[in-house]
């Protein structure tokens, strides 16, 4: 599928990185980006998001490159999407719909599929009217008085029933997870969750630490389903480590809500390993985006260790970085090459042992990006 990409610079500073990310998202969804149209605006246009002149430019690009689909790097309102499709005569997809489509392709487990379908239906509910505009225009005609409205209400009721059924299923799975967590809590099993921006290398690190075979690939959202494995930390005992879905800027709210049950593995963890792509030029912005999602799901109070992954690509050496108070600031590793993994295991074991003896501050004074060990002496 040939796709033309559209990005509007609103002066936020991360425009180029966001546009490059859109191209990766498009490829992850199975599209072939063949053209890119960019523009600058102070605020979105109410009708077309980009303004009528830029909409004409997009139309010319779509014809010239024979685009099958137009992908916007922004969330469009139902009216904007409808107006653009009428004007361009090409299917228009916004960033939210694109990410939802990728999630639908990637979901493998029963729970993952339920969560994605719920998010898609919640997104669709705001756009249901689009399919019936031709009937709305005929409202009041002989033999056509109100059929579109009736059908729309029927669709909304059926959609509402399906959403209710999916939520019931997710609630049941949520209770099962809660039971499993209570069992781990009774056994005092130390729990660790991997979090980070999508494609930062979480699944590769998970496989390296646990010898598991979780799916890992150089693509966005390779992992949607939370996988947990037990690891041995020497004198510190056992721990359960969980691999979770990656985050991304402007992660659709419907997805955060639908995946809340899965993400609760993160909320109830004792320690977060925040995996960062050390070779990414926008790694600091990605760290900020991840912390924003963690705050949204109520996990911003959990201590973190920053894991700078892909140091082989960044030209860095394996290391553990501490500050003058012996706080672990960062661990530098390459999950792919296996460099620095001993440092990471040592850091996890040190934290687990300190927590077991009470020699730890649960919430560091300078925020959740470092772990503070107190001196028991």
mmCIF file of C-alpha atoms in Angstrom:
data_model
loop_
_atom_site.group_PDB
_atom_site.id
_atom_site.type_symbol
_atom_site.label_atom_id
_atom_site.label_comp_id
_atom_site.label_asym_id
_atom_site.label_seq_id
_atom_site.Cartn_x
_atom_site.Cartn_y
_atom_site.Cartn_z
ATOM 1 C CA UNK A 1 0.000 0.000 0.000
ATOM 2 C CA UNK A 2 1.461 3.334 -1.117
ATOM 3 C CA UNK A 3 1.186 6.018 1.563
ATOM 4 C CA UNK A 4 1.691 9.779 1.535
ATOM 5 C CA UNK A 5 2.692 11.122 4.942
ATOM 6 C CA UNK A 6 1.601 14.516 6.273
ATOM 7 C CA UNK A 7 3.239 16.377 9.143
ATOM 8 C CA UNK A 8 2.547 19.848 10.520
ATOM 9 C CA UNK A 9 5.189 21.674 12.540
ATOM 10 C CA UNK A 10 3.581 23.555 15.417
ATOM 11 C CA UNK A 11 6.968 24.706 16.737
ATOM 12 C CA UNK A 12 7.375 22.100 19.483
ATOM 13 C CA UNK A 13 10.993 21.303 18.581
ATOM 14 C CA UNK A 14 10.757 17.542 17.991
ATOM 15 C CA UNK A 15 9.131 17.750 14.562
ATOM 16 C CA UNK A 16 11.841 15.934 12.560
ATOM 17 C CA UNK A 17 12.053 13.055 15.052
ATOM 18 C CA UNK A 18 8.262 12.744 15.149
ATOM 19 C CA UNK A 19 8.077 12.666 11.339
ATOM 20 C CA UNK A 20 10.797 9.980 11.150
ATOM 21 C CA UNK A 21 8.809 8.007 13.709
ATOM 22 C CA UNK A 22 5.669 8.312 11.548
ATOM 23 C CA UNK A 23 7.563 6.721 8.657
ATOM 24 C CA UNK A 24 8.535 3.788 10.925
ATOM 25 C CA UNK A 25 4.951 3.471 12.121
ATOM 26 C CA UNK A 26 3.694 3.410 8.526
ATOM 27 C CA UNK A 27 6.194 0.698 7.605
ATOM 28 C CA UNK A 28 5.291 -1.280 10.732
ATOM 29 C CA UNK A 29 1.649 -1.195 9.577
ATOM 30 C CA UNK A 30 2.635 -2.558 6.167
ATOM 31 C CA UNK A 31 2.535 0.684 4.177
ATOM 32 C CA UNK A 32 5.194 2.008 1.804
ATOM 33 C CA UNK A 33 5.821 5.741 2.440
ATOM 34 C CA UNK A 34 6.336 7.201 -1.042
ATOM 35 C CA UNK A 35 5.882 10.920 -0.351
ATOM 36 C CA UNK A 36 5.926 13.362 2.547
ATOM 37 C CA UNK A 37 4.114 16.697 2.721
ATOM 38 C CA UNK A 38 5.061 19.071 5.534
ATOM 39 C CA UNK A 39 3.859 22.465 6.635
ATOM 40 C CA UNK A 40 3.935 24.971 9.481
ATOM 41 C CA UNK A 41 1.007 26.360 11.394
ATOM 42 C CA UNK A 42 0.358 28.120 14.680
ATOM 43 C CA UNK A 43 -2.737 25.971 15.306
ATOM 44 C CA UNK A 44 -4.773 23.345 13.445
ATOM 45 C CA UNK A 45 -7.331 24.427 10.848
ATOM 46 C CA UNK A 46 -10.872 23.602 11.983
ATOM 47 C CA UNK A 47 -11.962 22.127 8.635
ATOM 48 C CA UNK A 48 -8.882 20.416 7.157
ATOM 49 C CA UNK A 49 -6.351 20.557 10.030
ATOM 50 C CA UNK A 50 -3.769 21.784 7.459
ATOM 51 C CA UNK A 51 -5.693 24.553 5.715
ATOM 52 C CA UNK A 52 -7.222 24.520 2.235
ATOM 53 C CA UNK A 53 -4.014 25.451 0.384
ATOM 54 C CA UNK A 54 -1.996 22.653 1.986
ATOM 55 C CA UNK A 55 -4.935 20.271 1.405
ATOM 56 C CA UNK A 56 -4.672 21.054 -2.334
ATOM 57 C CA UNK A 57 -0.916 20.326 -2.183
ATOM 58 C CA UNK A 58 -1.604 16.977 -0.515
ATOM 59 C CA UNK A 59 -4.169 16.171 -3.221
ATOM 60 C CA UNK A 60 -1.620 16.878 -5.971
ATOM 61 C CA UNK A 61 0.999 14.738 -4.215
ATOM 62 C CA UNK A 62 -1.498 11.884 -3.844
ATOM 63 C CA UNK A 63 -2.269 11.943 -7.559
ATOM 64 C CA UNK A 64 1.368 12.352 -8.612
ATOM 65 C CA UNK A 65 2.579 9.436 -6.483
ATOM 66 C CA UNK A 66 -0.586 7.340 -6.874
ATOM 67 C CA UNK A 67 -1.038 7.140 -3.120
ATOM 68 C CA UNK A 68 -3.576 4.641 -1.773
ATOM 69 C CA UNK A 69 -3.754 6.266 1.649
ATOM 70 C CA UNK A 70 -2.875 9.566 3.372
ATOM 71 C CA UNK A 71 -1.416 9.231 6.879
ATOM 72 C CA UNK A 72 -1.422 12.265 9.177
ATOM 73 C CA UNK A 73 1.100 12.539 12.002
ATOM 74 C CA UNK A 74 -1.604 13.959 14.254
ATOM 75 C CA UNK A 75 -4.954 13.087 15.792
ATOM 76 C CA UNK A 76 -7.760 14.293 13.528
ATOM 77 C CA UNK A 77 -11.306 15.063 14.606
ATOM 78 C CA UNK A 78 -14.062 13.068 12.882
ATOM 79 C CA UNK A 79 -15.099 16.201 10.956
ATOM 80 C CA UNK A 80 -11.533 16.922 9.792
ATOM 81 C CA UNK A 81 -11.068 13.335 8.631
ATOM 82 C CA UNK A 82 -14.409 13.414 6.791
ATOM 83 C CA UNK A 83 -13.616 16.750 5.110
ATOM 84 C CA UNK A 84 -10.168 15.596 4.033
ATOM 85 C CA UNK A 85 -11.449 12.359 2.497
ATOM 86 C CA UNK A 86 -14.064 14.285 0.519
ATOM 87 C CA UNK A 87 -11.463 16.792 -0.670
ATOM 88 C CA UNK A 88 -8.675 14.310 -1.456
ATOM 89 C CA UNK A 89 -10.752 11.350 -2.696
ATOM 90 C CA UNK A 90 -8.278 9.100 -0.855
ATOM 91 C CA UNK A 91 -8.623 7.272 2.452
ATOM 92 C CA UNK A 92 -7.222 9.354 5.332
ATOM 93 C CA UNK A 93 -5.811 7.818 8.516
ATOM 94 C CA UNK A 94 -4.585 9.747 11.549
ATOM 95 C CA UNK A 95 -1.813 8.793 13.966
ATOM 96 C CA UNK A 96 -4.235 7.288 16.485
ATOM 97 C CA UNK A 97 -5.846 4.977 13.912
ATOM 98 C CA UNK A 98 -2.411 3.977 12.595
ATOM 99 C CA UNK A 99 -1.162 2.919 16.033
ATOM 100 C CA UNK A 100 -4.422 1.068 16.703
ATOM 101 C CA UNK A 101 -3.976 -0.811 13.416
ATOM 102 C CA UNK A 102 -0.420 -1.833 14.332
ATOM 103 C CA UNK A 103 -1.612 -3.057 17.719
ATOM 104 C CA UNK A 104 -4.359 -5.079 16.006
ATOM 105 C CA UNK A 105 -1.741 -6.744 13.791
ATOM 106 C CA UNK A 106 0.645 -7.478 16.663
ATOM 107 C CA UNK A 107 -1.762 -8.777 19.324
ATOM 108 C CA UNK A 108 -1.272 -12.515 19.772
ATOM 109 C CA UNK A 109 -2.720 -13.477 23.159
ATOM 110 C CA UNK A 110 -6.428 -13.648 23.954
ATOM 111 C CA UNK A 111 -6.089 -10.741 26.382
ATOM 112 C CA UNK A 112 -4.106 -8.650 23.928
ATOM 113 C CA UNK A 113 -6.736 -9.106 21.211
ATOM 114 C CA UNK A 114 -9.527 -8.137 23.602
ATOM 115 C CA UNK A 115 -7.658 -5.001 24.676
ATOM 116 C CA UNK A 116 -6.983 -3.915 21.096
ATOM 117 C CA UNK A 117 -10.574 -4.522 19.980
ATOM 118 C CA UNK A 118 -11.860 -2.508 22.933
ATOM 119 C CA UNK A 119 -9.562 0.396 22.050
ATOM 120 C CA UNK A 120 -10.616 0.245 18.386
ATOM 121 C CA UNK A 121 -14.326 0.241 19.240
ATOM 122 C CA UNK A 122 -13.924 3.176 21.630
ATOM 123 C CA UNK A 123 -12.161 5.082 18.866
ATOM 124 C CA UNK A 124 -14.798 4.072 16.312
ATOM 125 C CA UNK A 125 -17.644 5.247 18.545
ATOM 126 C CA UNK A 126 -16.647 8.878 17.964
ATOM 127 C CA UNK A 127 -16.634 8.385 14.171
ATOM 128 C CA UNK A 128 -19.679 6.212 13.641
ATOM 129 C CA UNK A 129 -21.665 8.999 12.000
ATOM 130 C CA UNK A 130 -19.297 9.099 9.001
ATOM 131 C CA UNK A 131 -20.880 6.120 7.267
ATOM 132 C CA UNK A 132 -24.360 7.642 7.261
ATOM 133 C CA UNK A 133 -23.836 11.196 5.987
ATOM 134 C CA UNK A 134 -25.485 10.354 2.649
ATOM 135 C CA UNK A 135 -28.688 9.435 4.490
ATOM 136 C CA UNK A 136 -28.532 12.456 6.758
ATOM 137 C CA UNK A 137 -28.582 14.737 3.714
ATOM 138 C CA UNK A 138 -31.830 13.049 2.578
ATOM 139 C CA UNK A 139 -33.547 13.403 5.935
ATOM 140 C CA UNK A 140 -37.183 14.316 5.467
ATOM 141 C CA UNK A 141 -37.483 12.934 1.931
ATOM 142 C CA UNK A 142 -40.491 10.755 1.054
ATOM 143 C CA UNK A 143 -39.753 7.191 2.095
ATOM 144 C CA UNK A 144 -36.425 8.214 3.630
ATOM 145 C CA UNK A 145 -37.569 9.997 6.762
ATOM 146 C CA UNK A 146 -34.988 9.109 9.416
ATOM 147 C CA UNK A 147 -33.559 5.738 8.237
ATOM 148 C CA UNK A 148 -29.960 6.843 8.621
ATOM 149 C CA UNK A 149 -30.593 8.018 12.150
ATOM 150 C CA UNK A 150 -32.298 4.727 13.028
ATOM 151 C CA UNK A 151 -29.448 2.661 11.621
ATOM 152 C CA UNK A 152 -26.912 4.844 13.423
ATOM 153 C CA UNK A 153 -28.685 4.296 16.744
ATOM 154 C CA UNK A 154 -28.754 0.541 16.084
ATOM 155 C CA UNK A 155 -25.038 0.526 15.345
ATOM 156 C CA UNK A 156 -24.300 2.515 18.482
ATOM 157 C CA UNK A 157 -26.339 0.093 20.610
ATOM 158 C CA UNK A 158 -24.592 -2.947 19.110
ATOM 159 C CA UNK A 159 -21.210 -1.291 19.556
ATOM 160 C CA UNK A 160 -22.063 -0.411 23.156
ATOM 161 C CA UNK A 161 -23.080 -4.014 23.852
ATOM 162 C CA UNK A 162 -19.790 -5.297 22.427
ATOM 163 C CA UNK A 163 -17.749 -2.783 24.461
ATOM 164 C CA UNK A 164 -19.603 -3.874 27.613
ATOM 165 C CA UNK A 165 -18.882 -7.561 26.876
ATOM 166 C CA UNK A 166 -15.191 -6.867 26.249
ATOM 167 C CA UNK A 167 -14.884 -4.903 29.485
ATOM 168 C CA UNK A 168 -16.475 -7.803 31.386
ATOM 169 C CA UNK A 169 -13.867 -10.180 29.914
ATOM 170 C CA UNK A 170 -11.037 -7.796 30.783
ATOM 171 C CA UNK A 171 -12.337 -7.428 34.339
ATOM 172 C CA UNK A 172 -12.194 -11.214 34.721
ATOM 173 C CA UNK A 173 -8.609 -11.297 33.416
ATOM 174 C CA UNK A 174 -7.778 -8.384 35.720
ATOM 175 C CA UNK A 175 -8.987 -10.391 38.735
ATOM 176 C CA UNK A 176 -6.888 -13.372 37.625
ATOM 177 C CA UNK A 177 -3.795 -11.161 37.422
ATOM 178 C CA UNK A 178 -4.540 -9.697 40.842
ATOM 179 C CA UNK A 179 -4.733 -13.236 42.290
ATOM 180 C CA UNK A 180 -1.370 -14.100 40.735
ATOM 181 C CA UNK A 181 0.176 -10.907 42.136
ATOM 182 C CA UNK A 182 -1.154 -11.642 45.631
ATOM 183 C CA UNK A 183 0.398 -15.108 45.439
ATOM 184 C CA UNK A 184 3.739 -13.550 44.514
ATOM 185 C CA UNK A 185 3.334 -11.031 47.312
ATOM 186 C CA UNK A 186 2.723 -13.759 49.897
ATOM 187 C CA UNK A 187 5.927 -15.466 48.807
ATOM 188 C CA UNK A 188 7.768 -12.106 49.000
ATOM 189 C CA UNK A 189 8.911 -12.517 45.403
ATOM 190 C CA UNK A 190 10.759 -9.426 44.224
ATOM 191 C CA UNK A 191 9.147 -8.084 41.016
ATOM 192 C CA UNK A 192 10.833 -6.134 38.226
ATOM 193 C CA UNK A 193 9.180 -4.633 35.131
ATOM 194 C CA UNK A 194 10.874 -3.540 31.925
ATOM 195 C CA UNK A 195 9.486 -0.266 30.612
ATOM 196 C CA UNK A 196 10.649 2.051 27.880
ATOM 197 C CA UNK A 197 10.010 3.631 24.526
ATOM 198 C CA UNK A 198 8.988 1.282 21.754
ATOM 199 C CA UNK A 199 11.944 -0.402 20.004
ATOM 200 C CA UNK A 200 14.348 0.477 22.839
ATOM 201 C CA UNK A 201 15.306 -3.200 23.163
ATOM 202 C CA UNK A 202 13.162 -4.364 26.096
ATOM 203 C CA UNK A 203 12.325 -7.793 24.673
ATOM 204 C CA UNK A 204 15.934 -8.402 23.631
ATOM 205 C CA UNK A 205 17.026 -7.549 27.184
ATOM 206 C CA UNK A 206 14.246 -9.727 28.630
ATOM 207 C CA UNK A 207 15.452 -12.695 26.560
ATOM 208 C CA UNK A 208 19.083 -12.057 27.541
ATOM 209 C CA UNK A 209 18.266 -11.963 31.268
ATOM 210 C CA UNK A 210 15.833 -14.880 31.354
ATOM 211 C CA UNK A 211 16.935 -17.076 28.422
ATOM 212 C CA UNK A 212 13.345 -16.806 27.212
ATOM 213 C CA UNK A 213 12.213 -16.749 23.604
ATOM 214 C CA UNK A 214 9.951 -13.700 23.685
ATOM 215 C CA UNK A 215 9.426 -12.182 20.248
ATOM 216 C CA UNK A 216 11.963 -9.419 19.609
ATOM 217 C CA UNK A 217 12.369 -7.504 16.357
ATOM 218 C CA UNK A 218 13.671 -4.179 15.094
ATOM 219 C CA UNK A 219 10.205 -2.721 14.691
ATOM 220 C CA UNK A 220 7.760 -0.602 16.628
ATOM 221 C CA UNK A 221 5.469 -2.421 19.075
ATOM 222 C CA UNK A 222 6.996 -5.866 18.576
ATOM 223 C CA UNK A 223 5.690 -6.765 22.058
ATOM 224 C CA UNK A 224 2.101 -6.226 23.190
ATOM 225 C CA UNK A 225 1.568 -9.079 25.601
ATOM 226 C CA UNK A 226 3.157 -8.991 29.041
ATOM 227 C CA UNK A 227 5.471 -11.962 29.598
ATOM 228 C CA UNK A 228 6.899 -12.849 33.025
ATOM 229 C CA UNK A 229 9.797 -15.124 33.940
ATOM 230 C CA UNK A 230 11.647 -15.986 37.125
ATOM 231 C CA UNK A 231 15.352 -15.087 37.408
ATOM 232 C CA UNK A 232 17.909 -15.989 40.072
ATOM 233 C CA UNK A 233 19.855 -13.145 41.707
ATOM 234 C CA UNK A 234 22.337 -15.156 43.771
ATOM 235 C CA UNK A 235 22.282 -14.282 47.462
ATOM 236 C CA UNK A 236 19.402 -11.868 46.822
ATOM 237 C CA UNK A 237 17.190 -14.826 45.885
ATOM 238 C CA UNK A 238 14.643 -15.050 43.080
ATOM 239 C CA UNK A 239 12.819 -12.304 41.233
ATOM 240 C CA UNK A 240 10.046 -12.159 38.657
ATOM 241 C CA UNK A 241 10.804 -9.955 35.672
ATOM 242 C CA UNK A 242 8.088 -8.817 33.240
ATOM 243 C CA UNK A 243 8.362 -7.515 29.679
ATOM 244 C CA UNK A 244 5.679 -4.933 28.836
ATOM 245 C CA UNK A 245 4.335 -3.030 25.850
ATOM 246 C CA UNK A 246 6.482 -0.129 24.659
ATOM 247 C CA UNK A 247 5.371 3.481 24.930
ATOM 248 C CA UNK A 248 5.408 6.174 22.252
ATOM 249 C CA UNK A 249 4.686 9.872 22.023
ATOM 250 C CA UNK A 250 0.982 10.669 21.787
ATOM 251 C CA UNK A 251 0.062 7.090 22.711
ATOM 252 C CA UNK A 252 -3.713 6.986 22.097
ATOM 253 C CA UNK A 253 -5.662 7.387 25.318
ATOM 254 C CA UNK A 254 -7.937 4.489 24.296
ATOM 255 C CA UNK A 255 -4.909 2.182 24.252
ATOM 256 C CA UNK A 256 -3.657 3.302 27.648
ATOM 257 C CA UNK A 257 -7.128 2.695 29.081
ATOM 258 C CA UNK A 258 -7.598 -0.671 27.352
ATOM 259 C CA UNK A 259 -4.131 -1.916 28.301
ATOM 260 C CA UNK A 260 -4.421 -0.805 31.922
ATOM 261 C CA UNK A 261 -4.845 -4.419 33.099
ATOM 262 C CA UNK A 262 -1.622 -5.423 31.348
ATOM 263 C CA UNK A 263 0.199 -2.323 32.505
ATOM 264 C CA UNK A 264 -0.727 -3.059 36.108
ATOM 265 C CA UNK A 265 2.223 -5.455 36.107
ATOM 266 C CA UNK A 266 4.191 -2.197 35.957
ATOM 267 C CA UNK A 267 2.104 -0.447 38.611
ATOM 268 C CA UNK A 268 2.694 -3.230 41.152
ATOM 269 C CA UNK A 269 6.393 -3.803 40.431
ATOM 270 C CA UNK A 270 9.027 -3.238 43.111
ATOM 271 C CA UNK A 271 11.480 -1.851 40.560
ATOM 272 C CA UNK A 272 11.275 -0.500 37.008
ATOM 273 C CA UNK A 273 14.101 -1.010 34.540
ATOM 274 C CA UNK A 274 13.607 1.944 32.205
ATOM 275 C CA UNK A 275 15.260 0.822 28.961
ATOM 276 C CA UNK A 276 16.580 3.654 26.785
ATOM 277 C CA UNK A 277 17.982 3.521 23.247
ATOM 278 C CA UNK A 278 21.355 5.135 23.959
ATOM 279 C CA UNK A 279 21.985 5.589 20.230
ATOM 280 C CA UNK A 280 18.806 7.597 19.645
ATOM 281 C CA UNK A 281 19.360 11.354 19.161
ATOM 282 C CA UNK A 282 16.005 12.015 20.893
ATOM 283 C CA UNK A 283 16.541 9.671 23.844
ATOM 284 C CA UNK A 284 15.895 12.377 26.443
ATOM 285 C CA UNK A 285 12.545 13.229 24.836
ATOM 286 C CA UNK A 286 11.704 9.512 24.778
ATOM 287 C CA UNK A 287 12.529 9.202 28.493
ATOM 288 C CA UNK A 288 10.161 12.103 29.152
ATOM 289 C CA UNK A 289 7.378 10.490 27.089
ATOM 290 C CA UNK A 290 7.713 7.202 29.000
ATOM 291 C CA UNK A 291 7.606 9.002 32.350
ATOM 292 C CA UNK A 292 4.446 10.819 31.232
ATOM 293 C CA UNK A 293 2.681 7.504 30.506
ATOM 294 C CA UNK A 294 3.946 6.033 33.790
ATOM 295 C CA UNK A 295 2.391 8.989 35.575
ATOM 296 C CA UNK A 296 -0.882 8.477 33.700
ATOM 297 C CA UNK A 297 -1.144 4.841 34.812
ATOM 298 C CA UNK A 298 -0.083 5.625 38.382
ATOM 299 C CA UNK A 299 3.390 4.080 38.242
ATOM 300 C CA UNK A 300 5.465 7.255 38.582
ATOM 301 C CA UNK A 301 6.160 6.573 42.279
ATOM 302 C CA UNK A 302 7.994 3.280 41.619
ATOM 303 C CA UNK A 303 11.823 3.477 41.722
ATOM 304 C CA UNK A 304 13.620 3.259 38.376
ATOM 305 C CA UNK A 305 17.018 2.306 37.129
ATOM 306 C CA UNK A 306 17.795 3.861 33.750
ATOM 307 C CA UNK A 307 19.218 1.206 31.419
ATOM 308 C CA UNK A 308 21.133 2.736 28.537
ATOM 309 C CA UNK A 309 20.887 -0.011 25.927
ATOM 310 C CA UNK A 310 22.541 -0.333 22.481
ATOM 311 C CA UNK A 311 25.838 1.088 23.759
ATOM 312 C CA UNK A 312 27.615 -0.713 20.897
ATOM 313 C CA UNK A 313 25.760 1.537 18.443
ATOM 314 C CA UNK A 314 26.368 4.609 20.626
ATOM 315 C CA UNK A 315 30.109 3.995 21.077
ATOM 316 C CA UNK A 316 29.871 3.644 24.870
ATOM 317 C CA UNK A 317 31.383 1.126 27.308
ATOM 318 C CA UNK A 318 29.559 -1.094 29.820
ATOM 319 C CA UNK A 319 29.380 0.620 33.199
ATOM 320 C CA UNK A 320 27.347 1.408 36.311
ATOM 321 C CA UNK A 321 27.055 5.125 37.012
ATOM 322 C CA UNK A 322 26.461 6.368 40.563
ATOM 323 C CA UNK A 323 26.330 9.803 42.078
ATOM 324 C CA UNK A 324 28.119 11.082 45.196
ATOM 325 C CA UNK A 325 25.409 9.550 47.410
ATOM 326 C CA UNK A 326 25.965 6.055 45.936
ATOM 327 C CA UNK A 327 22.699 6.251 44.008
ATOM 328 C CA UNK A 328 22.634 4.109 40.873
ATOM 329 C CA UNK A 329 21.988 6.589 38.108
ATOM 330 C CA UNK A 330 22.401 4.482 34.982
ATOM 331 C CA UNK A 331 23.597 1.088 33.804
ATOM 332 C CA UNK A 332 25.165 0.967 30.346
ATOM 333 C CA UNK A 333 24.594 -2.270 28.428
ATOM 334 C CA UNK A 334 24.130 -3.898 25.042
ATOM 335 C CA UNK A 335 21.372 -6.496 25.327
ATOM 336 C CA UNK A 336 22.102 -7.711 21.798
ATOM 337 C CA UNK A 337 25.825 -8.261 22.390
ATOM 338 C CA UNK A 338 25.466 -9.215 26.062
ATOM 339 C CA UNK A 339 27.817 -6.453 27.220
ATOM 340 C CA UNK A 340 27.197 -5.094 30.717
ATOM 341 C CA UNK A 341 24.538 -7.645 31.687
ATOM 342 C CA UNK A 342 26.563 -8.678 34.744
ATOM 343 C CA UNK A 343 26.522 -5.045 35.882
ATOM 344 C CA UNK A 344 22.746 -4.997 35.469
ATOM 345 C CA UNK A 345 22.193 -8.245 37.380
ATOM 346 C CA UNK A 346 24.405 -6.871 40.144
ATOM 347 C CA UNK A 347 22.393 -3.635 40.269
ATOM 348 C CA UNK A 348 19.074 -5.523 40.479
ATOM 349 C CA UNK A 349 20.441 -7.863 43.172
ATOM 350 C CA UNK A 350 21.839 -4.901 45.135
ATOM 351 C CA UNK A 351 18.476 -3.180 45.071
ATOM 352 C CA UNK A 352 16.598 -6.368 46.029
ATOM 353 C CA UNK A 353 18.960 -7.012 48.955
ATOM 354 C CA UNK A 354 18.740 -3.393 50.151
ATOM 355 C CA UNK A 355 14.966 -3.480 49.973
ATOM 356 C CA UNK A 356 14.837 -6.755 51.916
ATOM 357 C CA UNK A 357 16.919 -5.267 54.740
ATOM 358 C CA UNK A 358 15.082 -1.945 54.727
ATOM 359 C CA UNK A 359 18.243 -0.090 53.698
ATOM 360 C CA UNK A 360 16.546 1.817 50.906
ATOM 361 C CA UNK A 361 14.592 5.000 50.383
ATOM 362 C CA UNK A 362 11.451 3.992 48.516
ATOM 363 C CA UNK A 363 11.162 7.372 46.812
ATOM 364 C CA UNK A 364 14.406 9.173 45.951
ATOM 365 C CA UNK A 365 14.451 12.873 46.751
ATOM 366 C CA UNK A 366 15.315 13.784 43.155
ATOM 367 C CA UNK A 367 12.525 11.740 41.551
ATOM 368 C CA UNK A 368 12.046 8.237 40.206
ATOM 369 C CA UNK A 369 15.039 8.238 37.853
ATOM 370 C CA UNK A 370 17.508 6.936 40.407
ATOM 371 C CA UNK A 371 17.713 4.437 43.235
ATOM 372 C CA UNK A 372 18.879 5.585 46.652
ATOM 373 C CA UNK A 373 20.554 3.117 48.993
ATOM 374 C CA UNK A 374 20.946 4.214 52.605
ATOM 375 C CA UNK A 375 23.985 3.170 54.541
ATOM 376 C CA UNK A 376 22.891 0.663 57.231
ATOM 377 C CA UNK A 377 26.038 1.509 59.204
#
